[in-house]
mmCIF file of C-alpha atoms in Angstrom:
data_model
loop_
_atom_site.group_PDB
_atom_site.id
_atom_site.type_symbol
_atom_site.label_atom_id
_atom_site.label_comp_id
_atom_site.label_asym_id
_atom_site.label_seq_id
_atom_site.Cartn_x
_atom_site.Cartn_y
_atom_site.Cartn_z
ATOM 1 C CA UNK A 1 -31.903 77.578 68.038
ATOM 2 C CA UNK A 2 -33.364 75.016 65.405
ATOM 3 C CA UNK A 3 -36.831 74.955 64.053
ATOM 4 C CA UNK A 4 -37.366 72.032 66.120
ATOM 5 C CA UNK A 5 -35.743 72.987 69.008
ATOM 6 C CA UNK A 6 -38.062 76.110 69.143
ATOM 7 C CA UNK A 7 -41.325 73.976 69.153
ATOM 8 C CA UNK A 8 -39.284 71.110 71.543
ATOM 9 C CA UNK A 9 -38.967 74.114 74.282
ATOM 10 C CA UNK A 10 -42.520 75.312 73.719
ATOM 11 C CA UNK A 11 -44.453 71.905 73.617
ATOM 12 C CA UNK A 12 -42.104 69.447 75.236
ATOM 13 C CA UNK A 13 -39.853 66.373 73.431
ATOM 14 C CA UNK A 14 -43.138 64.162 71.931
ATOM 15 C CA UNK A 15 -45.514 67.265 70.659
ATOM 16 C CA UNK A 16 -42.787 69.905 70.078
ATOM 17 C CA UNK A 17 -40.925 67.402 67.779
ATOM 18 C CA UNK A 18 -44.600 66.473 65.885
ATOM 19 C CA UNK A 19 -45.915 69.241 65.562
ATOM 20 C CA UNK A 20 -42.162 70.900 64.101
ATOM 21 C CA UNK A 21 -42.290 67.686 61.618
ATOM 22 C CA UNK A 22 -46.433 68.541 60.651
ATOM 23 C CA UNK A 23 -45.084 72.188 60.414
ATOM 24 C CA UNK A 24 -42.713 71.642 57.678
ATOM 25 C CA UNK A 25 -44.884 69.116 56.039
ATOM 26 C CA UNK A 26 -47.066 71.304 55.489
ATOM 27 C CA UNK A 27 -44.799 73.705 54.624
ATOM 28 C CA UNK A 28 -44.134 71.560 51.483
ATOM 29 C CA UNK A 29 -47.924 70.584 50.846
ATOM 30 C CA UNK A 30 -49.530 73.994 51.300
ATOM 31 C CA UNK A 31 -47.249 75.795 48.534
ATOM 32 C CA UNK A 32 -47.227 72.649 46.225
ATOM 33 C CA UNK A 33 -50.985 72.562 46.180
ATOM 34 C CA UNK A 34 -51.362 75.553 45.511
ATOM 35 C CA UNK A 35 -48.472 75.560 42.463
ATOM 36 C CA UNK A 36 -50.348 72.668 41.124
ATOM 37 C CA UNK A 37 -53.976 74.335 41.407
ATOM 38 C CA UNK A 38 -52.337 77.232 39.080
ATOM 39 C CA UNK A 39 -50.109 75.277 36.610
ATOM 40 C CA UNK A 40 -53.405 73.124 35.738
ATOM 41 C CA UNK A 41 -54.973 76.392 34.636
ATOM 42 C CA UNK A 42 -51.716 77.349 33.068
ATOM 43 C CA UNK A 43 -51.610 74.765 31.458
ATOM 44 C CA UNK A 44 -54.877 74.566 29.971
ATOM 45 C CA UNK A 45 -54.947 78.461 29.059
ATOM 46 C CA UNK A 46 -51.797 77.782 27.171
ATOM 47 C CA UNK A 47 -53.144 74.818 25.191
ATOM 48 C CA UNK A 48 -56.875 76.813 24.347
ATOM 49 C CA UNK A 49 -54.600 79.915 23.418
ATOM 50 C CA UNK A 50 -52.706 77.670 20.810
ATOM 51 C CA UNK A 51 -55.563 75.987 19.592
ATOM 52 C CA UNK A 52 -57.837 79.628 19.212
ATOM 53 C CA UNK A 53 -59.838 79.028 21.851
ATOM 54 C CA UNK A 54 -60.999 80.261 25.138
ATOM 55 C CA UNK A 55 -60.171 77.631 27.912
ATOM 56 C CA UNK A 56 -61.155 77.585 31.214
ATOM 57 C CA UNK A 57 -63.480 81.337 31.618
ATOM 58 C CA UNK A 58 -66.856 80.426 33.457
ATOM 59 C CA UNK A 59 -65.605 79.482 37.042
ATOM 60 C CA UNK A 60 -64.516 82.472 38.986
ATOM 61 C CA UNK A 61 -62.847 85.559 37.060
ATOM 62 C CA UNK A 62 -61.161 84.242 34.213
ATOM 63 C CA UNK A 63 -62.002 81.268 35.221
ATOM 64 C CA UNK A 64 -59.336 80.780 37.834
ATOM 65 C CA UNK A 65 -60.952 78.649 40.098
ATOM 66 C CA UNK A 66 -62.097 76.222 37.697
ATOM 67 C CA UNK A 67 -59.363 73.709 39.065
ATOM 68 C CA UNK A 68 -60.533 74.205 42.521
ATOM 69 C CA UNK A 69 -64.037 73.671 41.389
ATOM 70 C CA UNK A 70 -62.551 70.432 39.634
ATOM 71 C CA UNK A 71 -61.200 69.218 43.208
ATOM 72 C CA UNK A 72 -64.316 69.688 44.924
ATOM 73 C CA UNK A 73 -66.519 68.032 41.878
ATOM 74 C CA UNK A 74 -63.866 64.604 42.635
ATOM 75 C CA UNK A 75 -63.678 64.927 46.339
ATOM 76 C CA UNK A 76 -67.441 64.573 46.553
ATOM 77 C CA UNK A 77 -67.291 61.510 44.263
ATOM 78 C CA UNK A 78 -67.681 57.608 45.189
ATOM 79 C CA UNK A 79 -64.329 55.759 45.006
ATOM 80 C CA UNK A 80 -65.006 52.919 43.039
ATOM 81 C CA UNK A 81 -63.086 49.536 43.337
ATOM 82 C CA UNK A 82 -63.128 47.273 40.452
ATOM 83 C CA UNK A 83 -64.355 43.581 40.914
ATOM 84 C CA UNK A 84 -61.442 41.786 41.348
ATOM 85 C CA UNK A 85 -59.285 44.680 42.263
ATOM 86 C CA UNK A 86 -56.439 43.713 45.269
ATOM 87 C CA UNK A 87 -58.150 46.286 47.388
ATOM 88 C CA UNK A 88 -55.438 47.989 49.268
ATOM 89 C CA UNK A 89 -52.667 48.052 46.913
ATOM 90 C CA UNK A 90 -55.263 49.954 44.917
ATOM 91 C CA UNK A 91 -56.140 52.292 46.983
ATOM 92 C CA UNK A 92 -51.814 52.581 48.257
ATOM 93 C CA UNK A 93 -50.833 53.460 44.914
ATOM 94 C CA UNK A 94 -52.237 56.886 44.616
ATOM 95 C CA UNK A 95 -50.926 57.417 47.967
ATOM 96 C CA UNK A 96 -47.248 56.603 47.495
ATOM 97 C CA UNK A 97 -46.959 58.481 44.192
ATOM 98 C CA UNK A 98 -48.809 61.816 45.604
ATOM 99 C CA UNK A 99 -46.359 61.561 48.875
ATOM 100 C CA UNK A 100 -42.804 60.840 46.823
ATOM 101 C CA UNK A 101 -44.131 63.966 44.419
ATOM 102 C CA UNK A 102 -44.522 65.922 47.425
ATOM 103 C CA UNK A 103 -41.336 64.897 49.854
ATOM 104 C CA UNK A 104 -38.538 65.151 46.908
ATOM 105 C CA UNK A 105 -39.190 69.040 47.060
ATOM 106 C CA UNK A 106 -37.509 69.262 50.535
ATOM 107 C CA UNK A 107 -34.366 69.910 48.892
ATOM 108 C CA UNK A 108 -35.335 72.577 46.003
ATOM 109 C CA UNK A 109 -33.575 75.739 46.706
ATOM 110 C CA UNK A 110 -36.033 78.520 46.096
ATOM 111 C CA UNK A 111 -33.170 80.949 47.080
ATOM 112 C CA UNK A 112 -29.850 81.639 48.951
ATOM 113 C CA UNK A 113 -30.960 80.020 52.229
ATOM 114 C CA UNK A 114 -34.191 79.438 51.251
ATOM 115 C CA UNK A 115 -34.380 75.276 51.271
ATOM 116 C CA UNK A 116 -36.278 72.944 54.099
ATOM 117 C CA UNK A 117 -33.359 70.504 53.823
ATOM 118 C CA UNK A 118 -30.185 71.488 52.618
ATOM 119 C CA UNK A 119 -28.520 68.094 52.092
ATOM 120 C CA UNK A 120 -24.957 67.866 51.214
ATOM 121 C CA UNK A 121 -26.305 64.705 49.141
ATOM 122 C CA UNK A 122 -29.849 66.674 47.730
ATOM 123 C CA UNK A 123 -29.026 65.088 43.869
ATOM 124 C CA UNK A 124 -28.621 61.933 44.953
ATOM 125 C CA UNK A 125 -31.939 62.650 47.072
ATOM 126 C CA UNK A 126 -33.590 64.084 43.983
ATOM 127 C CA UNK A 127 -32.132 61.100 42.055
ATOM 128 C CA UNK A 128 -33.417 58.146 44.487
ATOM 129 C CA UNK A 129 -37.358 59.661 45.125
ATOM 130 C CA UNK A 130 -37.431 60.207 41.674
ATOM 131 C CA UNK A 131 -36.362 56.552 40.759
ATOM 132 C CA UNK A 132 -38.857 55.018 43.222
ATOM 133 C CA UNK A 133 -42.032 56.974 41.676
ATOM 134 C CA UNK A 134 -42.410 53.839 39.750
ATOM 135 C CA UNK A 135 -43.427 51.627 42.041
ATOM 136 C CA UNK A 136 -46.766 53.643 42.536
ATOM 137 C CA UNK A 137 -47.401 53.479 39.412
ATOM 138 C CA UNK A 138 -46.891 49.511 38.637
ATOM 139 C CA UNK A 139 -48.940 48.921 42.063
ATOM 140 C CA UNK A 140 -51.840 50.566 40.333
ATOM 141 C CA UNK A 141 -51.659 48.692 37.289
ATOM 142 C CA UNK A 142 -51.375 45.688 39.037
ATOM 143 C CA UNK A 143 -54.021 46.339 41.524
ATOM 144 C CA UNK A 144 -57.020 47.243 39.087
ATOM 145 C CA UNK A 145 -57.154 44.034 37.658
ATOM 146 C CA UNK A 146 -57.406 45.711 34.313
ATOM 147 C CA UNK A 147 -55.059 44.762 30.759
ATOM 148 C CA UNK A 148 -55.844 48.067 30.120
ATOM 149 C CA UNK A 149 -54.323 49.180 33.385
ATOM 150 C CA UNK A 150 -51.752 46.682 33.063
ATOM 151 C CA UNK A 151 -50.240 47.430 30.482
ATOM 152 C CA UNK A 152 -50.421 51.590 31.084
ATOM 153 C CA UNK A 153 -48.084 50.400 34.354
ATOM 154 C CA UNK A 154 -46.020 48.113 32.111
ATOM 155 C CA UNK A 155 -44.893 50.893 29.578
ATOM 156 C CA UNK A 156 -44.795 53.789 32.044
ATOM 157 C CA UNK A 157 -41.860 51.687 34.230
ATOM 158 C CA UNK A 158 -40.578 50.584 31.052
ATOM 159 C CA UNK A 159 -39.970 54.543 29.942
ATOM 160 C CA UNK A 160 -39.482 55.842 33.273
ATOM 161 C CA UNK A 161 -36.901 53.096 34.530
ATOM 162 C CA UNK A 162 -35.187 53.637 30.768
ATOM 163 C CA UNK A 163 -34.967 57.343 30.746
ATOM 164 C CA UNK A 164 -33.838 57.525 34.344
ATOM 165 C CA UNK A 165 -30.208 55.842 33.279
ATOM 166 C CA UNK A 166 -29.793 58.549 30.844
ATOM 167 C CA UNK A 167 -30.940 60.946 33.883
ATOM 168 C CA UNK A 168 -28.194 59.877 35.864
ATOM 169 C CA UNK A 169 -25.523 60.162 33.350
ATOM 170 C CA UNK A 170 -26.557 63.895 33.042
ATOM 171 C CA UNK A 171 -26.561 64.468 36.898
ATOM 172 C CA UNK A 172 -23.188 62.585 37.197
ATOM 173 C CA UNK A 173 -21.910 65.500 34.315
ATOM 174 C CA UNK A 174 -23.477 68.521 36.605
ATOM 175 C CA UNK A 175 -21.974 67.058 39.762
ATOM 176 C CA UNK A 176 -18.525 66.405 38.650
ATOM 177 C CA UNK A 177 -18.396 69.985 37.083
ATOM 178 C CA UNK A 178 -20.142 71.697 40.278
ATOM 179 C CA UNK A 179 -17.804 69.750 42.340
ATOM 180 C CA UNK A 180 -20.280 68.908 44.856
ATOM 181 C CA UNK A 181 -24.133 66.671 45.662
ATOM 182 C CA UNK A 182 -25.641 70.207 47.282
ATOM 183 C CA UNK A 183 -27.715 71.789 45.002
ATOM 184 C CA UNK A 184 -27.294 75.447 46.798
ATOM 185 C CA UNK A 185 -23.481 74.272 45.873
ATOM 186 C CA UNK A 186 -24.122 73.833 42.216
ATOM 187 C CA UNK A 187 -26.470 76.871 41.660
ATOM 188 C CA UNK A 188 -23.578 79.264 42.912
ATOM 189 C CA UNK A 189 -20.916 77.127 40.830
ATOM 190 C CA UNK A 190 -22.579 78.403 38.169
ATOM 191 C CA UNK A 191 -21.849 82.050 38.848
ATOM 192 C CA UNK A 192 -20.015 83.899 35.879
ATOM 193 C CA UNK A 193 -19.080 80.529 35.072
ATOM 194 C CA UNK A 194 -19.245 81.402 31.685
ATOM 195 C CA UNK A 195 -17.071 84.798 30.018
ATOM 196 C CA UNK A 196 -17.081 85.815 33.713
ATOM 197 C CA UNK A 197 -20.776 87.372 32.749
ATOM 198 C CA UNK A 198 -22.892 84.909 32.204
ATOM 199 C CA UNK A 199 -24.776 82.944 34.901
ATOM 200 C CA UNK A 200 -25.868 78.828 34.045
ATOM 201 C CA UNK A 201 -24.699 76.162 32.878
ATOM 202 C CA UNK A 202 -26.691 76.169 29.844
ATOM 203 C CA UNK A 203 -23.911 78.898 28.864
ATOM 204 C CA UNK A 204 -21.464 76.223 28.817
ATOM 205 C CA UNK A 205 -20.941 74.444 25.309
ATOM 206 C CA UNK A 206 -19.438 71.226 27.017
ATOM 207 C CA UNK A 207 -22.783 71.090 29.478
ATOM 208 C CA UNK A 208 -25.444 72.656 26.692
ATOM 209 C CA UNK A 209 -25.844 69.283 25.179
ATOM 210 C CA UNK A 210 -26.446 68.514 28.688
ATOM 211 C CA UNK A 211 -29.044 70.518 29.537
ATOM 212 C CA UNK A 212 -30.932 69.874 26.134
ATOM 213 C CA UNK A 213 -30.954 66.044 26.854
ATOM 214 C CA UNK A 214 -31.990 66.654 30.842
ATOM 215 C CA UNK A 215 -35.151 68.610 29.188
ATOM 216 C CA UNK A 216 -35.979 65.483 27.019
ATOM 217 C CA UNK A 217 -35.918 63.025 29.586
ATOM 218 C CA UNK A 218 -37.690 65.443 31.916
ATOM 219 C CA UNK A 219 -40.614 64.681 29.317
ATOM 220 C CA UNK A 220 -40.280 60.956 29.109
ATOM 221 C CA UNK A 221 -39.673 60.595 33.274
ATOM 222 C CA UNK A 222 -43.152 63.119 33.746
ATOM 223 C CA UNK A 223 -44.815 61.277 30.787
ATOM 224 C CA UNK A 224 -45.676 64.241 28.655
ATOM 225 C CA UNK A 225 -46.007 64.152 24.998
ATOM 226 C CA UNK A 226 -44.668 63.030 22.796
ATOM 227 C CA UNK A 227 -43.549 60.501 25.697
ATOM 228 C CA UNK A 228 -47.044 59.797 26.567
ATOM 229 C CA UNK A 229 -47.347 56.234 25.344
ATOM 230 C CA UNK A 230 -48.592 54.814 29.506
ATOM 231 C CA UNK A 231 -51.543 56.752 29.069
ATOM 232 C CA UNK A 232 -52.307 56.543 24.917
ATOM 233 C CA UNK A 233 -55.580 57.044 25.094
ATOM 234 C CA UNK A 234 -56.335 55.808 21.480
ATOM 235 C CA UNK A 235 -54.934 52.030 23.158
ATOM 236 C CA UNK A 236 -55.037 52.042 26.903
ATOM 237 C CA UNK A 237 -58.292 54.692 27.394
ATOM 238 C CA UNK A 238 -56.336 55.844 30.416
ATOM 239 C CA UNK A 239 -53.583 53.991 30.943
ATOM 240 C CA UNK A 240 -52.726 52.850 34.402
ATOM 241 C CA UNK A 241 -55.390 55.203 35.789
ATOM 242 C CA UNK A 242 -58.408 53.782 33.671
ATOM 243 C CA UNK A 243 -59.612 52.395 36.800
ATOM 244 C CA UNK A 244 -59.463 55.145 39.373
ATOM 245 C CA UNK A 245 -62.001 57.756 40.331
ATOM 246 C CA UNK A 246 -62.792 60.143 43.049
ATOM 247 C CA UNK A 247 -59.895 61.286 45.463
ATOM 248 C CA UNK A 248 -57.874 58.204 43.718
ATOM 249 C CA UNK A 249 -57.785 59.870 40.638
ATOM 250 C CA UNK A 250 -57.251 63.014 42.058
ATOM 251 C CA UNK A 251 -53.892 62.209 44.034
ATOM 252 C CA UNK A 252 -52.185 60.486 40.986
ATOM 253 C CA UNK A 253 -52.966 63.719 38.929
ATOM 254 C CA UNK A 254 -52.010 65.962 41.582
ATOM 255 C CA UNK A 255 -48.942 63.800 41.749
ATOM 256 C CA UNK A 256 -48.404 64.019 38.095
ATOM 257 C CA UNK A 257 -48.435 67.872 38.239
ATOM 258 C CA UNK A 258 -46.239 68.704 41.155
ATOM 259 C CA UNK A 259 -43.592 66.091 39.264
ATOM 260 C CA UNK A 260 -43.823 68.562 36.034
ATOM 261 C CA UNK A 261 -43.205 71.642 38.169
ATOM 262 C CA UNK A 262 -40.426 69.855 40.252
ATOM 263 C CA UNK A 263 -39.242 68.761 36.507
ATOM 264 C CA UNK A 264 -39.767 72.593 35.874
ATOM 265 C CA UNK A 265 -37.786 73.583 39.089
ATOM 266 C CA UNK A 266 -34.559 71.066 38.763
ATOM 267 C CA UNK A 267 -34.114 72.306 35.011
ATOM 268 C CA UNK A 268 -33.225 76.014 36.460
ATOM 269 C CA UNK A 269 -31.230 74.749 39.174
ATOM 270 C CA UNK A 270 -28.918 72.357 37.191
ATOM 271 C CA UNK A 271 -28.741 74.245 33.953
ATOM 272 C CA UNK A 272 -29.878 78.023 34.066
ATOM 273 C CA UNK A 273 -28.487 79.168 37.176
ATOM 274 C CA UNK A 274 -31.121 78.627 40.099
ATOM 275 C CA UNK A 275 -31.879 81.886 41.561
ATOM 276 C CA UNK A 276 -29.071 84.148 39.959
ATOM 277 C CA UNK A 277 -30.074 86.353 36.830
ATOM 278 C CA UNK A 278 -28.971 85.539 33.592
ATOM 279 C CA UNK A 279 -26.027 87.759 33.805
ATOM 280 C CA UNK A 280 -23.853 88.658 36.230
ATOM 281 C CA UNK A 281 -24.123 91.939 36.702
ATOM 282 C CA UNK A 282 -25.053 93.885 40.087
ATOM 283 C CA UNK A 283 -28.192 96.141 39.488
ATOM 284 C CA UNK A 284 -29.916 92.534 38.217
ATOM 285 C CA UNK A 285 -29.313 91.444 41.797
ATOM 286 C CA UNK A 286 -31.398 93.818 43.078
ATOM 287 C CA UNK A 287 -34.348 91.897 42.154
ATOM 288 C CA UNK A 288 -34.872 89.093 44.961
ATOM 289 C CA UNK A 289 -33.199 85.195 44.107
ATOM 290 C CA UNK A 290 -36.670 83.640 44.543
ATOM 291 C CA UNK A 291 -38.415 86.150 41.911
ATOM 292 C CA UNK A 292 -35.454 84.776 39.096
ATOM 293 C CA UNK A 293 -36.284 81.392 40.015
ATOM 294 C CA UNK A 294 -40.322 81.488 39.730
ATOM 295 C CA UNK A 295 -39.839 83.480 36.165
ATOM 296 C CA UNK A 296 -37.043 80.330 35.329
ATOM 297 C CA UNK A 297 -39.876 77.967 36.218
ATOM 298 C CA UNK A 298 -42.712 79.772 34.420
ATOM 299 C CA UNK A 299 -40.526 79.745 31.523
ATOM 300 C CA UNK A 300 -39.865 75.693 31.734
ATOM 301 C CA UNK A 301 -43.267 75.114 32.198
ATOM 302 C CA UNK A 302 -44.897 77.198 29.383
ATOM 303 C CA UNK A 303 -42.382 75.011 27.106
ATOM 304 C CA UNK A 304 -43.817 71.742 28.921
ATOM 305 C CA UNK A 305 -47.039 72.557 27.496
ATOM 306 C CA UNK A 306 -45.817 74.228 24.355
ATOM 307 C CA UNK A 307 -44.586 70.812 23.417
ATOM 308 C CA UNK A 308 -47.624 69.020 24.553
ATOM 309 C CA UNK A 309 -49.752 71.641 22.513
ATOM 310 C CA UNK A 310 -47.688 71.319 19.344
#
């Protein structure tokens, strides 16, 4: 029996089948959230730590729930629409970039099996959401009524709808090798694909170049430096989100985020083997699929923010 099916026999057709859909919703949200809540802090422990400083200490111990105090501080803030502003576009923006960071992680395999939607097309999936987080962004620019705002949306689709042809160019090079859209599919082609030992396609010289390039562009399509030109803050203040406060400003932040740890999620699938071990050796396998992939993303993500710190 399904998921659905399950809540379709224990609720009826109409609630079984909405509550199954909020189920897995928020069986995207929840852990996302959360990801995001702890990356932030990451993140800004990592940057203090290069810089000789403390960071975040005062909130909580070692100052873990300073994000969470963060979220409260802008939840209990006015939202504040500019004179001028096209009202609801400005307030849909946030909105449509927070969702489209949330829904593309439907198809991340954490582990064998462990995927809400295991598409047989999942890049292509990954490929489209991705492509369409631009129109969030342009809305807002266009919405504030700002040329500060303006032009933050002009540069950030001009980078992201740039770097996204040399995205696809990558992902066409990891699909024809893999053989196959699925990303379960290509995380097992990489299996020993390499001296029979070795486990990613990072291993691979004719994909390596591959893999270095997907990293770059991972930078430019999440806006990190030195790709951060939308929000220059020396030019634009804030960029496209100059404008925004409150839970506005929270969603497209929260949106930026879970995009970096997606970012820091795909780079392990395509390129570093998913949920396999670096080697291929049985007493590595003993350690669970979804504990290889976390440490893979850790690892992308404290280079994310070694390059922004450096």
């Amino acid at each position: 029996m399904t998921f659905t099916g399950w809540f379709v026999e224990q609720f009826g057709q109409g609630p079984g089948w909405f509550l199954a859909n909020l189920a897995l919703i928020l069986a995207i949200a929840f852990p996302v959230m959360v990801g995001v809540a702890l990356a932030v802090y990451a993140d800004r422990k990592i940057w203090a730590a290069m810089q000789m400083r403390r960071g975040p200490n005062v909130v909580g111990p070692f100052g873990l729930l300073q994000t969470f105090a963060d979220a409260a501080k802008l939840f209990l803030k006015e939202t504040i629409i500019p004179t001028g502003a096209s009202t609801g576009v400005f307030l849909l923006a946030p909105m449509i970039s927070f969702t489209l960071a949330l829904v593309v992680w439907a198809v991340m395999p954490f582990d064998a099996g462990l995927v809400l939607a295991d598409l047989n097309v999942g890049l292509l999936y990954v490929f489209a959401v991705s492509s369409m987080g631009v129109y969030g962004i342009i809305m807002s620019g266009w919405a504030s009524n700002s040329k500060y705002a303006f032009l933050g949306g002009l540069r950030s689709a001009a980078q992201m709808v740039s770097y996204e042809v040399s995205m696809g160019f990558i992902l066409v090079s990891v699909m024809m090798y893999a053989q196959s859209l699925n990303l379960s599919d290509i995380v097992m082609s990489q299996k020993g694909n390499v001296l029979g030992i070795l486990n990613g396609n990072i291993f691979n010289p004719l994909l390596f170049p591959m893999g270095i390039m997907f990293f770059i562009t991972a930078l430019a399509e999440t806006n990190r430096p030195p790709f951060d030109l939308p929000e220059a803050e020396a030019e634009l203040v804030a960029g496209y989100q100059v404008e925004y406060s409150s839970m506005s400003f929270a969603l497209f932040f929260l949106g930026e985020y879970a995009n970096i740890l997606f970012m820091c999620a795909l780079i392990p699938t395509l390129f570093l083997g998913g949920w396999l071990p670096p080697l291929d050796w049985a007493p590595l396998y003993l350690i669970p699929g979804f504990v290889w992939f976390l440490v893979k993303m850790a690892f992308m993500f404290f280079v994310f923010a070694w390059v922004k710190a450096t």
